[in-house]
mmCIF file of C-alpha atoms in Angstrom:
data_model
loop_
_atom_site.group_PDB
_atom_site.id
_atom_site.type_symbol
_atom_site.label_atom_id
_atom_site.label_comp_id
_atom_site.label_asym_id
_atom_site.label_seq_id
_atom_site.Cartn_x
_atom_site.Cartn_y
_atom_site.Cartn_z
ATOM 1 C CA UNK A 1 0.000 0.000 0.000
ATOM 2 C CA UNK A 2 2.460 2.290 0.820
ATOM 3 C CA UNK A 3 4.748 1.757 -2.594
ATOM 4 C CA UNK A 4 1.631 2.089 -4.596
ATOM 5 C CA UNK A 5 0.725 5.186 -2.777
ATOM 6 C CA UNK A 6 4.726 6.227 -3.136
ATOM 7 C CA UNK A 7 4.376 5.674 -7.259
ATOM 8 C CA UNK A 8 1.122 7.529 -7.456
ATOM 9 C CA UNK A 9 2.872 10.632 -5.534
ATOM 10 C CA UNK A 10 5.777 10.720 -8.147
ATOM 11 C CA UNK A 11 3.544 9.716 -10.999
ATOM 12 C CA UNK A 12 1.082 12.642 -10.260
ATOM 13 C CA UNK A 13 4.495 14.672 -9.861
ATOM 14 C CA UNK A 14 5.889 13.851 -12.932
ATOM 15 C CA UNK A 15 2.370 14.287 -15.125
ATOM 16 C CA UNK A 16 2.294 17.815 -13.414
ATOM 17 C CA UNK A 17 5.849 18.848 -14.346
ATOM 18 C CA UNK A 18 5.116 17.772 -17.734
ATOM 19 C CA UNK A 19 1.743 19.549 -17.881
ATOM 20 C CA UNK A 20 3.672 22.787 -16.849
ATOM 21 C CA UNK A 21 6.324 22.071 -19.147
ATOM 22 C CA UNK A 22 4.237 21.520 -22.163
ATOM 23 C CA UNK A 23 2.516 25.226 -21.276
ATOM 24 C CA UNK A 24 5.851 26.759 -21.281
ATOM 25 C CA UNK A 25 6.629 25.700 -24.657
ATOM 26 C CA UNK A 26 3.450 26.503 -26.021
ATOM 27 C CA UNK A 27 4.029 30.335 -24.826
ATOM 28 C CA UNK A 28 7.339 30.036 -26.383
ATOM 29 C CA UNK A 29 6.179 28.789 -29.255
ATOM 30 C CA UNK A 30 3.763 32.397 -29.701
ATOM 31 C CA UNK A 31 0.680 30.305 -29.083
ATOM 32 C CA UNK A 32 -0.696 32.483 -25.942
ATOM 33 C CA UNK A 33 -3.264 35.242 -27.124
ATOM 34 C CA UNK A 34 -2.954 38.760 -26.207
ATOM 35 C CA UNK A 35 -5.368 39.440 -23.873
ATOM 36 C CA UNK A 36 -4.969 35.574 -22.132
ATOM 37 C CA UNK A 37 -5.113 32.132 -22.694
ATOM 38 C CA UNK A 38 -2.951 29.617 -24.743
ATOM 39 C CA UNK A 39 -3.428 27.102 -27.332
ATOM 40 C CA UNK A 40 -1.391 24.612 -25.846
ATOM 41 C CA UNK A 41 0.129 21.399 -26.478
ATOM 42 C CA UNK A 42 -2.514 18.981 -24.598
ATOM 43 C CA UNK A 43 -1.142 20.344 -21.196
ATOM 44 C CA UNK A 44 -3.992 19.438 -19.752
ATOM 45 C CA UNK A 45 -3.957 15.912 -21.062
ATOM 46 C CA UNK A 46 -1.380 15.129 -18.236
ATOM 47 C CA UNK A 47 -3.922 16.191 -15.246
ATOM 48 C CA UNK A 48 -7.094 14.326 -17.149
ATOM 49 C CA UNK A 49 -4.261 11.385 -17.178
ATOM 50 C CA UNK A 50 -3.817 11.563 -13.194
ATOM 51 C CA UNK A 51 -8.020 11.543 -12.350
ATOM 52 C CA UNK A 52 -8.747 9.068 -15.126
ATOM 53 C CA UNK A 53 -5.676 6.445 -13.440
ATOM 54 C CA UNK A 54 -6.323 7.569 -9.675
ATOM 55 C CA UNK A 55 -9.836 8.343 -9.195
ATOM 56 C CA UNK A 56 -11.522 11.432 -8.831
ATOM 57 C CA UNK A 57 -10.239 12.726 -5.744
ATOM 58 C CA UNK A 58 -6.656 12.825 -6.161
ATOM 59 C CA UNK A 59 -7.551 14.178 -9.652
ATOM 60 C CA UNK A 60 -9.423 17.347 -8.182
ATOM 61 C CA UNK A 61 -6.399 17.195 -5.407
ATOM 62 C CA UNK A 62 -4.028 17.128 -8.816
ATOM 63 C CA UNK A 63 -6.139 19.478 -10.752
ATOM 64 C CA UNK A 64 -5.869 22.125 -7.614
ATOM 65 C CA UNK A 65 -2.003 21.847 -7.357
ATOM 66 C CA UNK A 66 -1.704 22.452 -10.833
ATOM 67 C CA UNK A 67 -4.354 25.350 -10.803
ATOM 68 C CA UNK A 68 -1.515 26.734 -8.451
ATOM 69 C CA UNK A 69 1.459 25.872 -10.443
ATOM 70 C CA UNK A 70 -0.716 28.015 -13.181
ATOM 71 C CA UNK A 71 -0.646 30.983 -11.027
ATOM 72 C CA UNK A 72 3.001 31.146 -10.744
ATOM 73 C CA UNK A 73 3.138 30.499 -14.713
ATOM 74 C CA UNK A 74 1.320 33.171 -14.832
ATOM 75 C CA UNK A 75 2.966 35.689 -11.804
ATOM 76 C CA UNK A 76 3.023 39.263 -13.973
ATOM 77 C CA UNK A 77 -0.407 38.749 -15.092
ATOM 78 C CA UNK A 78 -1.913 37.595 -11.103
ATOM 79 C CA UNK A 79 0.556 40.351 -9.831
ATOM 80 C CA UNK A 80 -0.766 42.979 -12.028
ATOM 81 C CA UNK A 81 -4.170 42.990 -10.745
ATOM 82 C CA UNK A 82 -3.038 43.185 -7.391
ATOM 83 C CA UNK A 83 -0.174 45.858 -7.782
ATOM 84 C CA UNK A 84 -0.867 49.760 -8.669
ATOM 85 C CA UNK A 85 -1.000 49.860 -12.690
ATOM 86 C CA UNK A 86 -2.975 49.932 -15.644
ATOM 87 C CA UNK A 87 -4.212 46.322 -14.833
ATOM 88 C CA UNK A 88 -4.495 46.780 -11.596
ATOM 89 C CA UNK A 89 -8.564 45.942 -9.990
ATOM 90 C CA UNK A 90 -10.325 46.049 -7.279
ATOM 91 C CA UNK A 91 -9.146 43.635 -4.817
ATOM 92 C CA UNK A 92 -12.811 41.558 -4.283
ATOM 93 C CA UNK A 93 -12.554 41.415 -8.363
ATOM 94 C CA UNK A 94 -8.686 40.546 -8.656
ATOM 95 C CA UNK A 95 -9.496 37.527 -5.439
ATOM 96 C CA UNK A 96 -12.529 36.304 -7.825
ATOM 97 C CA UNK A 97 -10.476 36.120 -11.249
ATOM 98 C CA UNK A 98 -8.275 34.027 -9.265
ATOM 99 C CA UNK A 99 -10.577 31.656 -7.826
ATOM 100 C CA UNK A 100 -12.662 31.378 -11.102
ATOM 101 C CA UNK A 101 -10.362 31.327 -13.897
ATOM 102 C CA UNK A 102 -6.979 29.292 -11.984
ATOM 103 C CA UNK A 103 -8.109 27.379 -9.007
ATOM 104 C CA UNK A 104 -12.143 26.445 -10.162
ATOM 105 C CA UNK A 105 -11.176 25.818 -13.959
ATOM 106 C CA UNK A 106 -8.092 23.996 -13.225
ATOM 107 C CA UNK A 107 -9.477 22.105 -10.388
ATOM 108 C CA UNK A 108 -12.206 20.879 -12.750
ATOM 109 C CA UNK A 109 -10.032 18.676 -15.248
ATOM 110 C CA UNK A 110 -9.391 16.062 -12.086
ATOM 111 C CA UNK A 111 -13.198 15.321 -13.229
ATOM 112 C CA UNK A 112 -11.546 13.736 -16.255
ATOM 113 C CA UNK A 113 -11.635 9.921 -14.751
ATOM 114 C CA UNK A 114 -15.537 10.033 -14.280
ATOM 115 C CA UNK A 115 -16.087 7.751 -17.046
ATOM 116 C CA UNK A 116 -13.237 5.283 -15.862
ATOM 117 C CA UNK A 117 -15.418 1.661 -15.913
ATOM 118 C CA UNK A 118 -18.507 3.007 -17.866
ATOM 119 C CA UNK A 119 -17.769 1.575 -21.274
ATOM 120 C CA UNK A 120 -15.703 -1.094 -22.564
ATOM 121 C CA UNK A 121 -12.547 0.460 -24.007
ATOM 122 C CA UNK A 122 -10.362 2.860 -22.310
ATOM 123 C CA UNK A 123 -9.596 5.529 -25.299
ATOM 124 C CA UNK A 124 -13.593 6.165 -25.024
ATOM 125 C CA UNK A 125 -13.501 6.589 -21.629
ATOM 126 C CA UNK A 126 -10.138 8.917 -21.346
ATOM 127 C CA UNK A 127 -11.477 11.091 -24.297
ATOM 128 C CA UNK A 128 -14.912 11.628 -23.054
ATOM 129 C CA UNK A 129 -13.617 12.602 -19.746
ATOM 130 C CA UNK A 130 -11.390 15.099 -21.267
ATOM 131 C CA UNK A 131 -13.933 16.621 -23.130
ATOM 132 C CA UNK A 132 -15.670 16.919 -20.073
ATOM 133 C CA UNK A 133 -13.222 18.401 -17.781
ATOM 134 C CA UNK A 134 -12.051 20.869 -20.376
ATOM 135 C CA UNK A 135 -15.696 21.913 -21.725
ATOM 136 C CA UNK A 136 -16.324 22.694 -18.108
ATOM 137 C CA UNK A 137 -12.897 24.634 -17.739
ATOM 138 C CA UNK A 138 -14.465 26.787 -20.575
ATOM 139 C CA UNK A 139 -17.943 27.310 -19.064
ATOM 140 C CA UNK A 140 -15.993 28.348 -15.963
ATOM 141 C CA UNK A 141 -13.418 31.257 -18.029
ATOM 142 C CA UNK A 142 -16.955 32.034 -19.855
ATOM 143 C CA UNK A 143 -18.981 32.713 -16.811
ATOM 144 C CA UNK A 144 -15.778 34.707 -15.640
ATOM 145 C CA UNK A 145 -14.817 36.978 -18.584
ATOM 146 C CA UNK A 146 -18.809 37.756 -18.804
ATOM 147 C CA UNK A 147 -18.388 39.005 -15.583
ATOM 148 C CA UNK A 148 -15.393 40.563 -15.435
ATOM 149 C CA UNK A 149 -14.102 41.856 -18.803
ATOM 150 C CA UNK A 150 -17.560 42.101 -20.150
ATOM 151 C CA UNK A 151 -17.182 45.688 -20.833
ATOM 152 C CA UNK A 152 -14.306 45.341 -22.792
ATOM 153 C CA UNK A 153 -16.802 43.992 -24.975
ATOM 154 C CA UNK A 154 -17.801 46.770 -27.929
ATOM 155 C CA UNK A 155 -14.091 47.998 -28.462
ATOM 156 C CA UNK A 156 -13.190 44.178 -29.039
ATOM 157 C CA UNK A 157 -15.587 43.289 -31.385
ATOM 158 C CA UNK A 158 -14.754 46.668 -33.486
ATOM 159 C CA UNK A 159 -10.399 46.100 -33.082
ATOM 160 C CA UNK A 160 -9.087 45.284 -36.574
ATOM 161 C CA UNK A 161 -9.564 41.346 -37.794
ATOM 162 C CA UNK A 162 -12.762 41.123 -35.677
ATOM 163 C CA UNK A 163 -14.629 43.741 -36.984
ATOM 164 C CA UNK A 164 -16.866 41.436 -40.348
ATOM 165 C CA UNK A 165 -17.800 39.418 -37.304
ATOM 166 C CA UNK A 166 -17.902 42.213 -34.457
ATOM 167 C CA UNK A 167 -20.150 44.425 -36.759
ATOM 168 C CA UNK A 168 -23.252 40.952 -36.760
ATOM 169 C CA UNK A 169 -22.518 40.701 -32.939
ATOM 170 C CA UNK A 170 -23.040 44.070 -32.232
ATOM 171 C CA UNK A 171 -25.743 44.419 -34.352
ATOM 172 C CA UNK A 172 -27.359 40.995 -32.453
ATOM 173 C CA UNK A 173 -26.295 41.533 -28.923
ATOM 174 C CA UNK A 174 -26.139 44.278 -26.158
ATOM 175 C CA UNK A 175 -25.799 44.365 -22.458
ATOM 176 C CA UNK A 176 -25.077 41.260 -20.206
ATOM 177 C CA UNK A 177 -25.724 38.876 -23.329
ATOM 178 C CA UNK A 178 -22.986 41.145 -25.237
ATOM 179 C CA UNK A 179 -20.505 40.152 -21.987
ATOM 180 C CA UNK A 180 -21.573 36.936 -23.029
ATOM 181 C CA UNK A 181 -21.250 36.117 -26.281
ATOM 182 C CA UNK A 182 -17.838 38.124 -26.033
ATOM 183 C CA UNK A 183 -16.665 35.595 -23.416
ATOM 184 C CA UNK A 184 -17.840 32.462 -25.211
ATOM 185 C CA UNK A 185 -16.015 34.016 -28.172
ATOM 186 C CA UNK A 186 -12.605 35.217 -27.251
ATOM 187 C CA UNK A 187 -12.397 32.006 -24.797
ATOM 188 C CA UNK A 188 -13.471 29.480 -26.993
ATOM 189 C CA UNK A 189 -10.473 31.112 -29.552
ATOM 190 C CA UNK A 190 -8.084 28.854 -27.337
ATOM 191 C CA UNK A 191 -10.606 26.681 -25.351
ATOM 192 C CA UNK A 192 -12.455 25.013 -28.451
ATOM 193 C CA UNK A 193 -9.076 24.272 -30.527
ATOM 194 C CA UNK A 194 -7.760 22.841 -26.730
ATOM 195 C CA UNK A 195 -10.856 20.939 -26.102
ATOM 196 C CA UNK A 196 -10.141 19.253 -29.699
ATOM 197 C CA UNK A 197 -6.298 18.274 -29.362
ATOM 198 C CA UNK A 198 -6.837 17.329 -25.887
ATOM 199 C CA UNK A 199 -9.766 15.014 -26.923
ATOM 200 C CA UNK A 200 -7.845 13.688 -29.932
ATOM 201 C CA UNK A 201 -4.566 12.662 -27.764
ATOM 202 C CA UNK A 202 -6.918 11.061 -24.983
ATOM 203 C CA UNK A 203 -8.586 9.295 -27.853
ATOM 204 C CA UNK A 204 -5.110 7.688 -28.898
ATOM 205 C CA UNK A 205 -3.368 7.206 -25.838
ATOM 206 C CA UNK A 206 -5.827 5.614 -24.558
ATOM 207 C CA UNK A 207 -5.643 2.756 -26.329
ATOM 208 C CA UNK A 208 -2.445 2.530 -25.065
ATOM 209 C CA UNK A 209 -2.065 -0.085 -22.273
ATOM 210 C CA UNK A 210 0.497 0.974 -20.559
ATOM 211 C CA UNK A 211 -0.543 4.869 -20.368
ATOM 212 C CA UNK A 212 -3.890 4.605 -18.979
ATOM 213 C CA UNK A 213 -2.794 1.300 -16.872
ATOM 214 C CA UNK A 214 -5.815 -0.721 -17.373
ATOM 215 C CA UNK A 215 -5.811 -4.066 -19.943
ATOM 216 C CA UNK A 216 -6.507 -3.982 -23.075
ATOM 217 C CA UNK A 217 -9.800 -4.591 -24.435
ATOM 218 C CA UNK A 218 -10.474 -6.705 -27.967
#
């Protein structure tokens, strides 16, 4: 019991190290949009990996540590909120970005092993899950950018390469349900194109006896 536990630690280590590595060459790469978020390389396959091989809890427990590891990925950006500065907000706001878009969306992809025993092959099970976790990471960065960059809104929609589109949202949507459809939009620029690659590379390692550590099935 206590070497399995002992592999699991370093196992879970490993898969987070990897996660964070895999973000840090997608940034390097150019892949990170300007205003946040990154088209990644599956980092988030590694954590979906973790809750789909150890059960839900020590997923979430996984997903939480890396929602941390996040924040210090992303120090200037967290810092600026808090500091004095162009970005800087107000502290109740800054505390809820946090919570919502690091430690709630990140938490959420240890829900990626919730299909673990519901159908017969693994690769089914490991790629719904991710699609899961990471649709609910984006419901999670929509419900916060609705609410807190909402009004950034109208001068988004009418910035240069946006504007064909912009012009039929603006014409279509105002208010809170402008906040919206801006957040499902500029999120779902990284988020939908993640949700895809991550879904893919579940779908193919998971047939893969040896990654997902159950038997294979004929």
């Amino acid at each position: 019991m206590k070497k399995q536990s002992t592999v699991r630690l370093v196992e879970s280590a490993l898969l987070i190290a990897i996660a964070a590595v895999l973000e840090l060459i997608s940034k390097a790469l150019g892949l990170e949009l300007p205003f946040g978020g990154t088209i990644t390389l599956v980092s988030m396959f590694p954590i979906v990996l973790i809750a789909y091989k150890y059960g839900t809890k020590w997923g979430l427990l996984s997903g939480f540590t890396y929602s941390l590891v996040q924040m210090l990925l992303g120090a200037k950006t967290v810092s600026a909120m808090f500091l004095p500065g162009d970005d800087q907000m107000v502290l109740w706001q800054a505390i809820c970005i946090c919570l919502l878009d690091y430690v709630l969306a990140y938490t959420l992809l240890g829900l990626g092993g919730i299909f673990k025993g519901k159908f017969k092959k693994p690769a089914a099970e490991l790629a719904l899950g991710a699609f899961v976790a990471l649709l609910l990471r984006y419901l999670v960065h929509i419900v916060s950018g609705a609410i807190f960059y909402g009004a950034y809104a109208e001068w988004f929609f009418t910035q240069e390469g946006f504007y064909s589109i912009g012009e039929k949202i603006l014409g279509t949507f105002s208010g809170s349900s402008l906040a919206i459809a801006y957040s499902i939009f500029y999120n779902g620029l990284y988020m939908v194109p993640e949700i895809i690659l991550t879904t893919v590379v579940a779908a193919i390692l998971g047939s893969v006896p040896q990654i997902t550590g159950q038997k294979k099935v004929k």
